[in-house]
Coordinates of C-alpha atoms in Angstrom, one line a residue:
M1 CA 67.5 -78.0 -16.1
T2 CA 64.6 -77.7 -18.7
E3 CA 65.2 -76.2 -22.5
K4 CA 62.5 -74.5 -23.2
I5 CA 62.0 -74.8 -27.1
K6 CA 59.0 -71.9 -28.8
I7 CA 58.0 -73.1 -32.1
L8 CA 55.3 -71.5 -34.7
M9 CA 54.2 -74.6 -37.1
I10 CA 52.7 -73.2 -40.4
D11 CA 49.9 -75.2 -42.6
D12 CA 47.1 -74.8 -43.4
H13 CA 45.7 -78.3 -43.2
P14 CA 44.7 -78.7 -39.3
M15 CA 45.0 -82.4 -39.1
I16 CA 49.1 -82.1 -40.2
I17 CA 49.6 -79.7 -37.7
E18 CA 47.9 -82.2 -35.2
G19 CA 50.3 -85.0 -36.6
Y20 CA 53.7 -82.7 -36.2
Q21 CA 52.5 -81.2 -32.7
N22 CA 51.7 -85.2 -31.9
T23 CA 54.6 -86.5 -33.0
L24 CA 57.2 -84.1 -31.5
L25 CA 56.2 -83.9 -27.9
F26 CA 55.6 -87.4 -27.9
T27 CA 59.6 -88.2 -29.0
K28 CA 61.0 -85.1 -27.4
K29 CA 63.3 -85.2 -24.9
E30 CA 62.7 -85.1 -21.3
S31 CA 64.5 -82.3 -20.6
Q32 CA 62.6 -80.0 -23.8
E33 CA 59.7 -78.6 -22.8
L34 CA 58.2 -77.2 -26.4
L35 CA 55.5 -73.8 -26.6
I36 CA 53.7 -74.5 -30.2
D37 CA 51.6 -71.6 -31.5
I38 CA 50.2 -72.4 -34.9
A39 CA 49.2 -70.7 -37.8
N40 CA 46.8 -71.6 -41.0
N41 CA 47.6 -68.9 -43.0
C42 CA 50.3 -66.3 -43.6
D43 CA 48.1 -63.2 -42.1
E44 CA 48.3 -65.1 -38.9
A45 CA 52.0 -67.0 -39.4
I46 CA 53.0 -62.8 -39.4
K47 CA 50.8 -61.8 -36.6
A48 CA 52.7 -64.5 -34.1
M49 CA 55.6 -63.8 -35.5
D50 CA 55.7 -60.0 -35.1
K51 CA 53.8 -60.4 -32.0
S52 CA 56.3 -63.2 -30.8
V53 CA 59.1 -59.6 -31.8
E54 CA 57.1 -57.5 -30.1
V55 CA 57.2 -59.3 -26.4
N56 CA 60.7 -60.1 -26.9
I57 CA 60.4 -64.0 -27.2
P58 CA 61.4 -64.8 -30.3
Y59 CA 61.0 -67.9 -31.7
D60 CA 63.5 -70.5 -32.2
I61 CA 62.3 -73.1 -34.7
L62 CA 59.3 -72.0 -37.5
F63 CA 57.2 -75.4 -39.5
V64 CA 56.5 -73.4 -42.9
D65 CA 54.4 -75.5 -45.4
I66 CA 55.2 -73.8 -49.2
S67 CA 51.8 -74.0 -50.4
L68 CA 49.5 -71.9 -48.1
P69 CA 46.8 -69.0 -48.5
P70 CA 48.4 -65.4 -49.6
S71 CA 48.5 -62.6 -46.8
T72 CA 44.6 -60.3 -47.7
D73 CA 47.4 -57.2 -48.5
G74 CA 49.0 -59.9 -51.2
S75 CA 52.4 -59.5 -50.2
M76 CA 52.8 -62.6 -48.9
S77 CA 52.0 -65.9 -51.5
S78 CA 53.1 -68.7 -49.9
G79 CA 55.9 -70.3 -47.6
E80 CA 58.3 -69.2 -49.2
D81 CA 57.4 -65.8 -48.6
L82 CA 56.7 -66.2 -44.8
A83 CA 60.9 -67.7 -45.0
E84 CA 62.2 -64.9 -46.2
Y85 CA 60.1 -62.0 -43.3
A86 CA 61.4 -64.7 -40.7
R87 CA 64.8 -64.5 -41.7
K88 CA 64.6 -60.7 -41.8
I89 CA 63.1 -60.2 -38.2
L90 CA 64.0 -63.5 -36.3
P91 CA 67.3 -64.3 -37.4
N92 CA 68.4 -66.7 -34.9
A93 CA 65.1 -68.8 -35.8
K94 CA 65.5 -72.2 -37.7
I95 CA 63.7 -72.6 -40.3
I96 CA 62.5 -76.6 -41.0
I97 CA 60.8 -76.1 -44.7
L98 CA 58.2 -78.7 -45.1
T99 CA 56.3 -79.1 -48.9
M100 CA 54.9 -81.2 -51.5
F101 CA 57.0 -80.1 -54.2
N102 CA 59.5 -82.1 -55.3
E103 CA 61.1 -80.5 -58.6
S104 CA 64.2 -79.8 -59.2
F105 CA 64.3 -76.1 -59.8
R106 CA 61.9 -75.6 -56.6
I107 CA 64.3 -77.3 -54.6
H108 CA 67.7 -75.7 -55.8
N109 CA 65.5 -72.2 -55.0
I110 CA 64.0 -72.7 -51.5
I111 CA 67.9 -73.8 -51.0
K112 CA 69.5 -70.4 -52.6
T113 CA 66.9 -67.7 -51.1
I114 CA 66.4 -69.0 -47.6
D115 CA 68.9 -71.6 -46.7
P116 CA 66.6 -73.6 -44.4
E117 CA 68.0 -76.1 -41.3
G118 CA 65.9 -77.9 -41.9
F119 CA 64.0 -79.4 -45.8
L120 CA 61.3 -82.0 -45.6
I121 CA 59.2 -83.7 -48.7
K122 CA 55.8 -84.2 -47.9
S123 CA 55.5 -87.3 -49.5
D124 CA 59.0 -88.9 -47.7
L125 CA 58.1 -87.9 -44.0
T126 CA 57.9 -90.4 -41.2
S127 CA 56.8 -89.8 -38.1
S128 CA 60.8 -91.3 -37.3
E129 CA 61.8 -88.6 -39.4
L130 CA 59.9 -85.6 -38.3
A131 CA 61.5 -86.3 -34.7
S132 CA 65.0 -86.9 -36.4
A133 CA 65.2 -83.9 -38.3
F134 CA 63.8 -81.8 -35.3
Q135 CA 66.8 -82.8 -33.0
A136 CA 69.5 -82.2 -35.7
V137 CA 67.8 -78.7 -36.7
L138 CA 68.0 -78.1 -33.1
N139 CA 71.9 -79.8 -32.3
N140 CA 73.4 -80.3 -35.8
P141 CA 71.9 -78.7 -39.0
P142 CA 70.8 -78.6 -41.7
F143 CA 68.9 -81.4 -41.9
Y144 CA 67.5 -82.5 -45.5
S145 CA 65.3 -85.5 -46.7
G146 CA 66.0 -88.5 -48.8
T147 CA 64.7 -86.4 -51.9
V148 CA 66.3 -83.2 -51.1
N149 CA 69.8 -84.9 -50.7
S150 CA 68.8 -86.7 -53.8
H151 CA 68.3 -83.6 -56.4
I152 CA 71.4 -81.9 -54.6
R153 CA 73.9 -85.2 -55.1
K154 CA 72.4 -84.8 -58.8
T155 CA 73.3 -81.0 -59.1
I156 CA 76.6 -81.3 -57.9
T157 CA 77.7 -83.9 -59.6
S158 CA 77.0 -82.7 -62.7
D159 CA 79.7 -81.0 -63.7
L160 CA 76.9 -79.0 -66.1
V161 CA 76.7 -75.4 -64.8
I162 CA 72.8 -73.5 -65.5
D163 CA 71.7 -70.0 -64.6
D164 CA 68.7 -68.8 -62.7
K165 CA 67.5 -68.0 -65.3
N166 CA 68.2 -71.1 -67.2
R167 CA 66.7 -73.1 -64.3
K168 CA 63.4 -71.1 -64.7
I169 CA 63.2 -71.8 -68.2
L170 CA 63.2 -75.0 -67.7
H171 CA 60.6 -75.4 -64.9
L172 CA 58.0 -72.5 -66.8
L173 CA 58.5 -75.3 -69.6
S174 CA 57.8 -78.5 -67.6
Q175 CA 54.5 -76.8 -66.0
G176 CA 53.4 -76.4 -69.5
V177 CA 54.5 -73.0 -70.5
K178 CA 54.6 -72.1 -74.2
T179 CA 58.3 -70.5 -75.3
K180 CA 56.0 -67.4 -76.7
N181 CA 54.9 -66.9 -73.1
L182 CA 57.7 -67.3 -71.1
A183 CA 58.4 -63.4 -71.6
A184 CA 55.6 -62.2 -69.7
H185 CA 57.7 -64.9 -66.6
L186 CA 60.8 -64.0 -67.1
G187 CA 60.7 -60.0 -68.0
I188 CA 63.1 -60.6 -70.5
S189 CA 62.5 -60.3 -74.5
L190 CA 61.7 -63.5 -76.7
S191 CA 64.9 -63.2 -79.2
A192 CA 66.8 -63.7 -76.0
I193 CA 64.9 -66.6 -74.6
E194 CA 65.2 -68.0 -78.0
K195 CA 69.3 -67.7 -77.1
R196 CA 68.8 -69.0 -74.2
K197 CA 67.1 -72.6 -75.1
K198 CA 69.4 -72.2 -78.0
Q199 CA 72.7 -72.6 -75.2
L200 CA 70.2 -75.1 -73.0
R201 CA 69.9 -77.1 -76.7
E202 CA 73.9 -77.7 -76.4
I203 CA 74.3 -77.9 -72.8
F204 CA 72.3 -81.1 -73.1
E205 CA 73.0 -82.1 -76.4
V206 CA 69.7 -82.2 -77.6
G207 CA 69.8 -82.0 -81.3
D208 CA 66.4 -82.3 -82.7
G209 CA 64.8 -78.5 -80.7
Q210 CA 62.2 -80.6 -79.2
D211 CA 61.0 -79.2 -75.7
E212 CA 60.3 -82.6 -74.4
T213 CA 63.8 -83.9 -75.6
L214 CA 65.6 -80.7 -73.8
L215 CA 62.8 -81.5 -70.6
S216 CA 64.1 -85.2 -71.2
E217 CA 67.8 -84.7 -70.7
A218 CA 67.2 -81.9 -68.2
R219 CA 65.9 -84.5 -66.3
K220 CA 68.4 -86.9 -66.0
K221 CA 71.0 -83.7 -65.0
G222 CA 68.1 -83.3 -62.2
F223 CA 67.5 -79.4 -63.1
V224 CA 63.3 -80.5 -63.5

């Protein structure tokens, strides 16, 4: 008996999507029939998802790139927003996240907000891993690529507890944002940020007060 699998691939690079398609079509099981739709931006992805719900033929799997052109109305700015939207209107669909980002903060945030059935870092990706991820997500999710698993292991094995706000402070500092500008990103006062930075220096046992030293220790523990 043929198993029809309806797939939406969301990526703004047509050649990448073509590669994904060719890999899945070449490696699928004989009993599987893949019905693949394509979206190159947030607007196309929203339209495809809404239509699948409207005609009552929902997607089984979504491949979602994180870096995408935003929607024209500004409501969606990335693949993360699309994945969260998909969770609401396609509750039974399995989501595979694909991204070039490999920072601990982004990985942690995506796992916490989306909890994807598949999570692949593009720099890890091979045809065989994509094929393995696809079958694993269908039958026994989740499937995480090597870089994702490495970050998870580092965070789990560390006995340090860093809340989301402090993770974001570390992430922004690692992106070169100055302390005086953090308040605009975090919605808290500068004095609250200074207190949190002091707490982070104590957690990571940093005595010199330098941001680079703090970030260096945070990287060793897998938090940046």
